[in-house]
Amino acid sequence: MEARVALADLNGVGRHLPNSDLLLRPLQNREAQKSSSLEGTYTEPEEQMLFELEPELPQHAADPRNARREVSNYARALRLRREKEGLPLSLRLIKALHGVLMDGVRGSDRAPGEFRRLQNQIGRPPRFVPPPANLVPQLLDNLEKYLHVDGGPDPLVRAFVAHYQFESIHPFMDGNGRVGRLLLAICIEEWCELSAPWLYMSDFFDRNKDDYIDLMFAVSSQGDWDGWIRFCLEGVVVQAKDTSARCEGLIALNRDFHERVHQIGASTRLSALVDELFLNPVVRVTDARDRFGVSYPTARSDLQKLEEAGVVRLLQGAPQLTYLSVPILRIIYGD
């Protein structure tokens, strides 16, 4: 199967760095932005990176920090399972993901981390009406059993069946689409035995949003599993190849940056600062100062050296002295 070959290739690329977070964090930030975009939440990468340095709670519904916090929460939810040391696939994990996702954002008053007790709907006017609330516990119990079944169909097929099942139950009052895509990434990582959660599907779903919605609906209305699975497997090939190219680009860029640092005879601290940029391509002088326990002038001098080496540039308009690595941002977010 072409999808499994592409996924295996991606898994191989991900083994090239001793610290997988240098690749994972950028991919997760991109996934957070793309999955949120599917729900109509849009942020600019530079604004989002600045927000990550100093997250703030939005003050009202129209506050632009709502969108940035929603994207930030999604990225936090992506990291939740690794931080919880492998919390098993379960309803408890699904509720924990939802709780993080809805923390302090629009919809946080709609029972975050709790399954719904009221009817909901998809679309206005509703194109699909999920099951009544009284059926949700039994349907979720069935889903959890499916998550725990060993063997069965191809693991990728199984993951996309589980994704559909979750979406059709729509067990929360809000945030179902994003939780469903979080769950999908976890299922693919575990069932395909990846070394880390390398594959994220939201970019493909966002580019093919009408097909994503229509084919999922076709399963419910016509039982068309073949169309849904073919579409998803096509997406695996596209996303695995795209992510492999981005990973290879990041690996090459990381080597290039370290070579530049070596050529100017810089310290070990400066090399560590280069790696930090792959976790967040935006860095303030105060962040570098606090991260490495040096004085403000020393931290500023370090970043000026990286600027001279072409690794970062000064970010105009930031509230304090801030630098941005444009080459990293291009690889992560460029189309």
XYZ file of C-alpha atoms in Angstrom:
335
model
C 0.000 0.000 0.000
C 1.471 3.336 -1.095
C 0.249 5.045 2.058
C 2.146 2.646 4.334
C 5.340 3.063 2.286
C 5.118 6.863 2.482
C 4.449 6.664 6.220
C 7.424 4.332 6.757
C 9.653 6.757 4.856
C 8.463 9.607 7.069
C 9.112 7.577 10.206
C 12.659 6.977 8.970
C 13.296 10.671 8.395
C 12.174 11.414 11.926
C 15.012 9.367 13.397
C 17.778 11.656 12.106
C 17.992 13.956 15.104
C 18.770 12.855 18.680
C 16.141 15.322 19.954
C 12.951 14.555 18.041
C 11.266 17.657 19.498
C 13.363 19.798 17.141
C 11.202 18.362 14.341
C 8.017 17.548 16.222
C 7.407 20.965 17.755
C 7.399 22.808 14.393
C 5.140 20.130 12.854
C 2.756 20.353 15.794
C 2.620 24.141 15.563
C 1.701 23.822 11.879
C -0.941 21.190 12.659
C -2.445 23.410 15.358
C -2.809 26.239 12.871
C -4.254 24.038 10.103
C -6.739 22.193 12.310
C -7.963 25.499 13.747
C -8.257 26.911 10.224
C -10.698 24.104 9.392
C -12.956 25.521 12.121
C -12.654 29.101 10.850
C -9.943 30.206 13.298
C -7.031 31.955 11.572
C -3.761 33.312 12.967
C -0.541 34.582 11.414
C 2.573 32.548 12.291
C 4.590 35.488 13.637
C 1.692 36.660 15.826
C 1.183 33.114 17.083
C 4.849 32.656 17.955
C 4.840 35.930 19.897
C 1.720 34.849 21.757
C 3.389 31.573 22.746
C 6.113 33.528 24.516
C 3.601 35.285 26.758
C 0.102 33.702 26.573
C -2.730 35.878 27.822
C -6.379 35.156 28.439
C -8.783 36.890 26.009
C -10.978 39.510 27.641
C -14.053 39.333 25.395
C -15.515 37.382 22.470
C -14.017 39.680 19.807
C -10.546 39.715 21.388
C -8.000 38.500 18.751
C -6.268 36.607 21.534
C -9.162 34.131 21.366
C -7.883 32.762 18.058
C -4.264 32.683 19.230
C -5.150 30.892 22.451
C -7.280 28.344 20.569
C -4.311 27.513 18.336
C -2.000 27.462 21.362
C -4.367 25.123 23.231
C -4.408 22.746 20.267
C -0.606 22.591 20.267
C -0.663 21.947 24.032
C -3.201 19.149 23.544
C -0.948 17.557 20.897
C 1.827 17.352 23.480
C -0.420 16.169 26.315
C -0.043 12.433 25.831
C 3.760 12.521 25.676
C 3.832 14.703 28.778
C 1.500 12.290 30.572
C 3.904 9.435 29.764
C 1.697 7.528 27.370
C -1.814 7.972 28.772
C -3.632 5.079 27.041
C -6.155 5.516 24.251
C -9.355 5.864 26.228
C -12.362 8.037 26.946
C -10.323 9.525 29.798
C -7.698 10.671 27.287
C -10.372 12.102 24.969
C -11.878 14.112 27.838
C -8.422 15.343 28.879
C -7.693 16.501 25.307
C -10.986 18.397 25.218
C -10.301 20.018 28.586
C -6.958 21.405 27.362
C -8.431 22.466 24.023
C -11.255 24.500 25.580
C -9.246 26.071 28.399
C -9.929 29.817 28.573
C -11.353 30.235 25.059
C -14.703 30.641 23.340
C -16.789 27.625 24.317
C -15.078 27.193 27.693
C -18.539 27.606 29.249
C -19.818 24.536 27.374
C -18.684 21.768 29.718
C -14.996 21.382 28.767
C -13.766 17.853 29.356
C -17.302 16.510 29.791
C -19.451 14.585 27.342
C -22.639 16.303 26.279
C -26.016 15.855 27.921
C -27.876 17.887 25.324
C -28.583 17.541 21.625
C -26.200 19.247 19.206
C -26.036 19.583 15.435
C -23.563 20.030 12.571
C -24.161 23.004 10.285
C -26.802 25.691 10.085
C -29.287 24.594 8.911
C -28.205 21.194 10.230
C -26.849 18.864 7.578
C -26.220 16.133 10.115
C -27.830 15.634 13.514
C -25.691 13.520 15.858
C -27.257 10.860 18.079
C -29.409 11.940 21.034
C -27.528 12.626 24.261
C -28.993 9.565 26.002
C -27.287 7.297 23.415
C -23.871 8.953 23.692
C -22.566 6.873 26.667
C -23.235 3.548 24.907
C -21.812 4.779 21.601
C -18.673 6.029 23.343
C -18.339 2.707 25.138
C -18.424 0.999 21.738
C -15.802 3.431 20.420
C -13.510 2.769 23.381
C -13.782 -0.975 22.802
C -12.844 -0.403 19.160
C -9.822 1.626 20.259
C -8.660 -1.330 22.376
C -9.217 -4.134 19.857
C -6.007 -5.828 18.753
C -5.556 -6.698 15.094
C -8.427 -6.190 12.680
C -8.107 -4.106 9.501
C -5.013 -2.271 8.318
C -4.013 0.174 11.097
C -4.459 3.217 8.852
C -7.925 2.052 7.793
C -8.747 1.387 11.427
C -7.640 4.912 12.388
C -9.889 6.552 9.788
C -12.829 4.378 10.832
C -12.276 5.523 14.425
C -12.056 9.140 13.256
C -15.395 8.826 11.495
C -16.980 7.104 14.505
C -15.887 9.881 16.837
C -17.077 12.620 14.489
C -20.462 10.941 13.976
C -21.025 10.682 17.745
C -19.994 14.335 18.218
C -19.786 13.768 21.981
C -19.003 17.338 23.077
C -21.022 20.517 22.808
C -18.104 22.234 21.054
C -14.629 21.382 19.746
C -15.474 17.958 18.293
C -13.643 18.424 14.976
C -10.384 19.428 16.617
C -10.544 16.652 19.221
C -11.297 14.172 16.440
C -8.165 15.186 14.541
C -6.097 15.050 17.732
C -7.361 11.522 18.322
C -6.592 10.579 14.718
C -2.925 11.603 15.069
C -2.620 9.559 18.264
C -4.243 6.478 16.679
C -1.927 6.634 13.666
C 1.146 6.992 15.878
C 0.194 4.051 18.095
C -1.359 1.632 15.621
C 1.258 2.222 12.901
C 4.024 1.942 15.524
C 5.679 5.257 14.685
C 8.656 6.433 16.710
C 6.747 9.670 17.408
C 3.510 11.325 16.189
C 4.921 12.387 12.821
C 1.769 12.398 10.685
C -0.914 15.078 10.913
C -3.812 15.217 8.464
C -5.360 18.661 9.000
C -3.446 20.340 6.167
C -4.840 17.817 3.653
C -8.334 18.049 5.133
C -8.171 21.854 5.034
C -7.081 21.898 1.378
C -9.892 19.472 0.530
C -12.451 20.680 3.027
C -15.559 20.047 0.898
C -14.487 16.471 0.140
C -13.607 15.906 3.800
C -17.080 16.914 4.903
C -18.987 15.390 1.961
C -17.275 11.992 2.124
C -17.756 11.736 5.874
C -21.428 12.569 5.384
C -21.630 9.969 2.606
C -20.655 7.272 5.109
C -23.589 8.319 7.314
C -26.125 8.762 4.505
C -25.066 6.074 2.014
C -22.656 3.776 3.826
C -19.899 4.772 1.387
C -16.880 3.585 3.352
C -14.805 3.001 0.217
C -14.892 6.652 -0.841
C -14.009 7.830 2.662
C -11.108 5.418 3.123
C -9.671 6.060 -0.365
C -9.740 9.790 0.287
C -8.001 9.416 3.642
C -5.299 7.078 2.307
C -4.626 9.513 -0.516
C -4.195 12.140 2.188
C -1.684 9.971 4.035
C 0.498 9.786 0.923
C 0.278 13.542 0.362
C 0.910 14.475 3.994
C 3.648 11.913 4.600
C 5.601 13.136 1.562
C 5.012 16.787 2.442
C 6.082 16.242 6.058
C 9.151 14.242 4.996
C 10.229 17.154 2.794
C 9.708 19.634 5.632
C 11.629 17.409 8.071
C 14.512 17.030 5.643
C 14.493 20.791 5.145
C 14.585 21.408 8.897
C 17.382 18.880 9.394
C 19.464 20.480 6.638
C 18.770 23.954 8.008
C 19.734 22.889 11.524
C 23.074 21.608 10.211
C 23.597 24.779 8.191
C 22.892 27.006 11.199
C 25.303 25.034 13.387
C 27.974 25.291 10.689
C 27.515 29.061 10.570
C 27.844 29.238 14.354
C 30.971 27.088 14.215
C 32.535 29.344 11.555
C 32.229 32.426 13.742
C 33.826 30.538 16.627
C 30.811 30.924 18.856
C 30.159 29.281 22.204
C 28.297 26.082 23.043
C 25.574 28.344 24.389
C 25.018 29.832 20.953
C 24.648 26.346 19.456
C 22.031 25.548 22.093
C 20.240 28.785 21.217
C 20.082 27.658 17.581
C 18.267 24.473 18.639
C 15.866 26.538 20.766
C 14.841 28.410 17.618
C 13.490 25.178 16.141
C 11.155 24.867 19.136
C 10.010 28.466 18.744
C 11.448 30.550 15.859
C 10.724 33.774 17.756
C 12.941 34.646 20.725
C 13.207 37.740 22.910
C 16.462 38.856 24.450
C 14.872 38.314 27.867
C 14.024 34.712 26.911
C 17.629 33.977 25.954
C 18.813 35.676 29.148
C 16.511 33.574 31.350
C 17.020 30.330 29.433
C 20.814 30.380 29.706
C 21.263 32.312 32.953
C 23.330 35.113 31.438
C 23.145 38.905 31.620
C 20.889 40.916 29.314
C 23.868 42.391 27.386
C 25.333 38.897 26.875
C 22.002 37.538 25.604
C 21.633 40.491 23.269
C 25.169 39.998 21.985
C 24.426 36.311 21.314
C 21.372 37.159 19.231
C 23.253 39.864 17.363
C 25.859 37.255 16.421
C 23.102 34.998 15.103
C 21.737 37.958 13.175
C 25.135 38.587 11.594
C 25.292 34.876 10.662
C 21.916 35.117 8.905
C 20.154 32.822 11.392
C 17.712 35.440 12.740
C 16.602 38.977 12.016
C 15.171 41.677 14.253
C 11.370 41.532 14.423
C 10.025 45.033 13.893
C 7.035 46.204 15.936
C 7.459 43.706 18.784
C 6.856 45.129 22.291
C 10.452 44.312 23.300
C 13.677 43.389 21.550
C 12.750 40.234 19.643
C 14.367 38.154 16.901
C 12.815 35.838 14.322
C 14.296 33.003 12.245
C 12.641 33.488 8.873
C 14.211 30.377 7.236
C 12.652 28.106 9.893
C 9.285 29.816 9.542
C 9.359 29.397 5.749
C 9.892 25.642 6.020
C 7.194 25.168 8.643
C 4.441 27.338 7.204
C 5.330 27.763 3.558
C 3.068 26.190 0.955
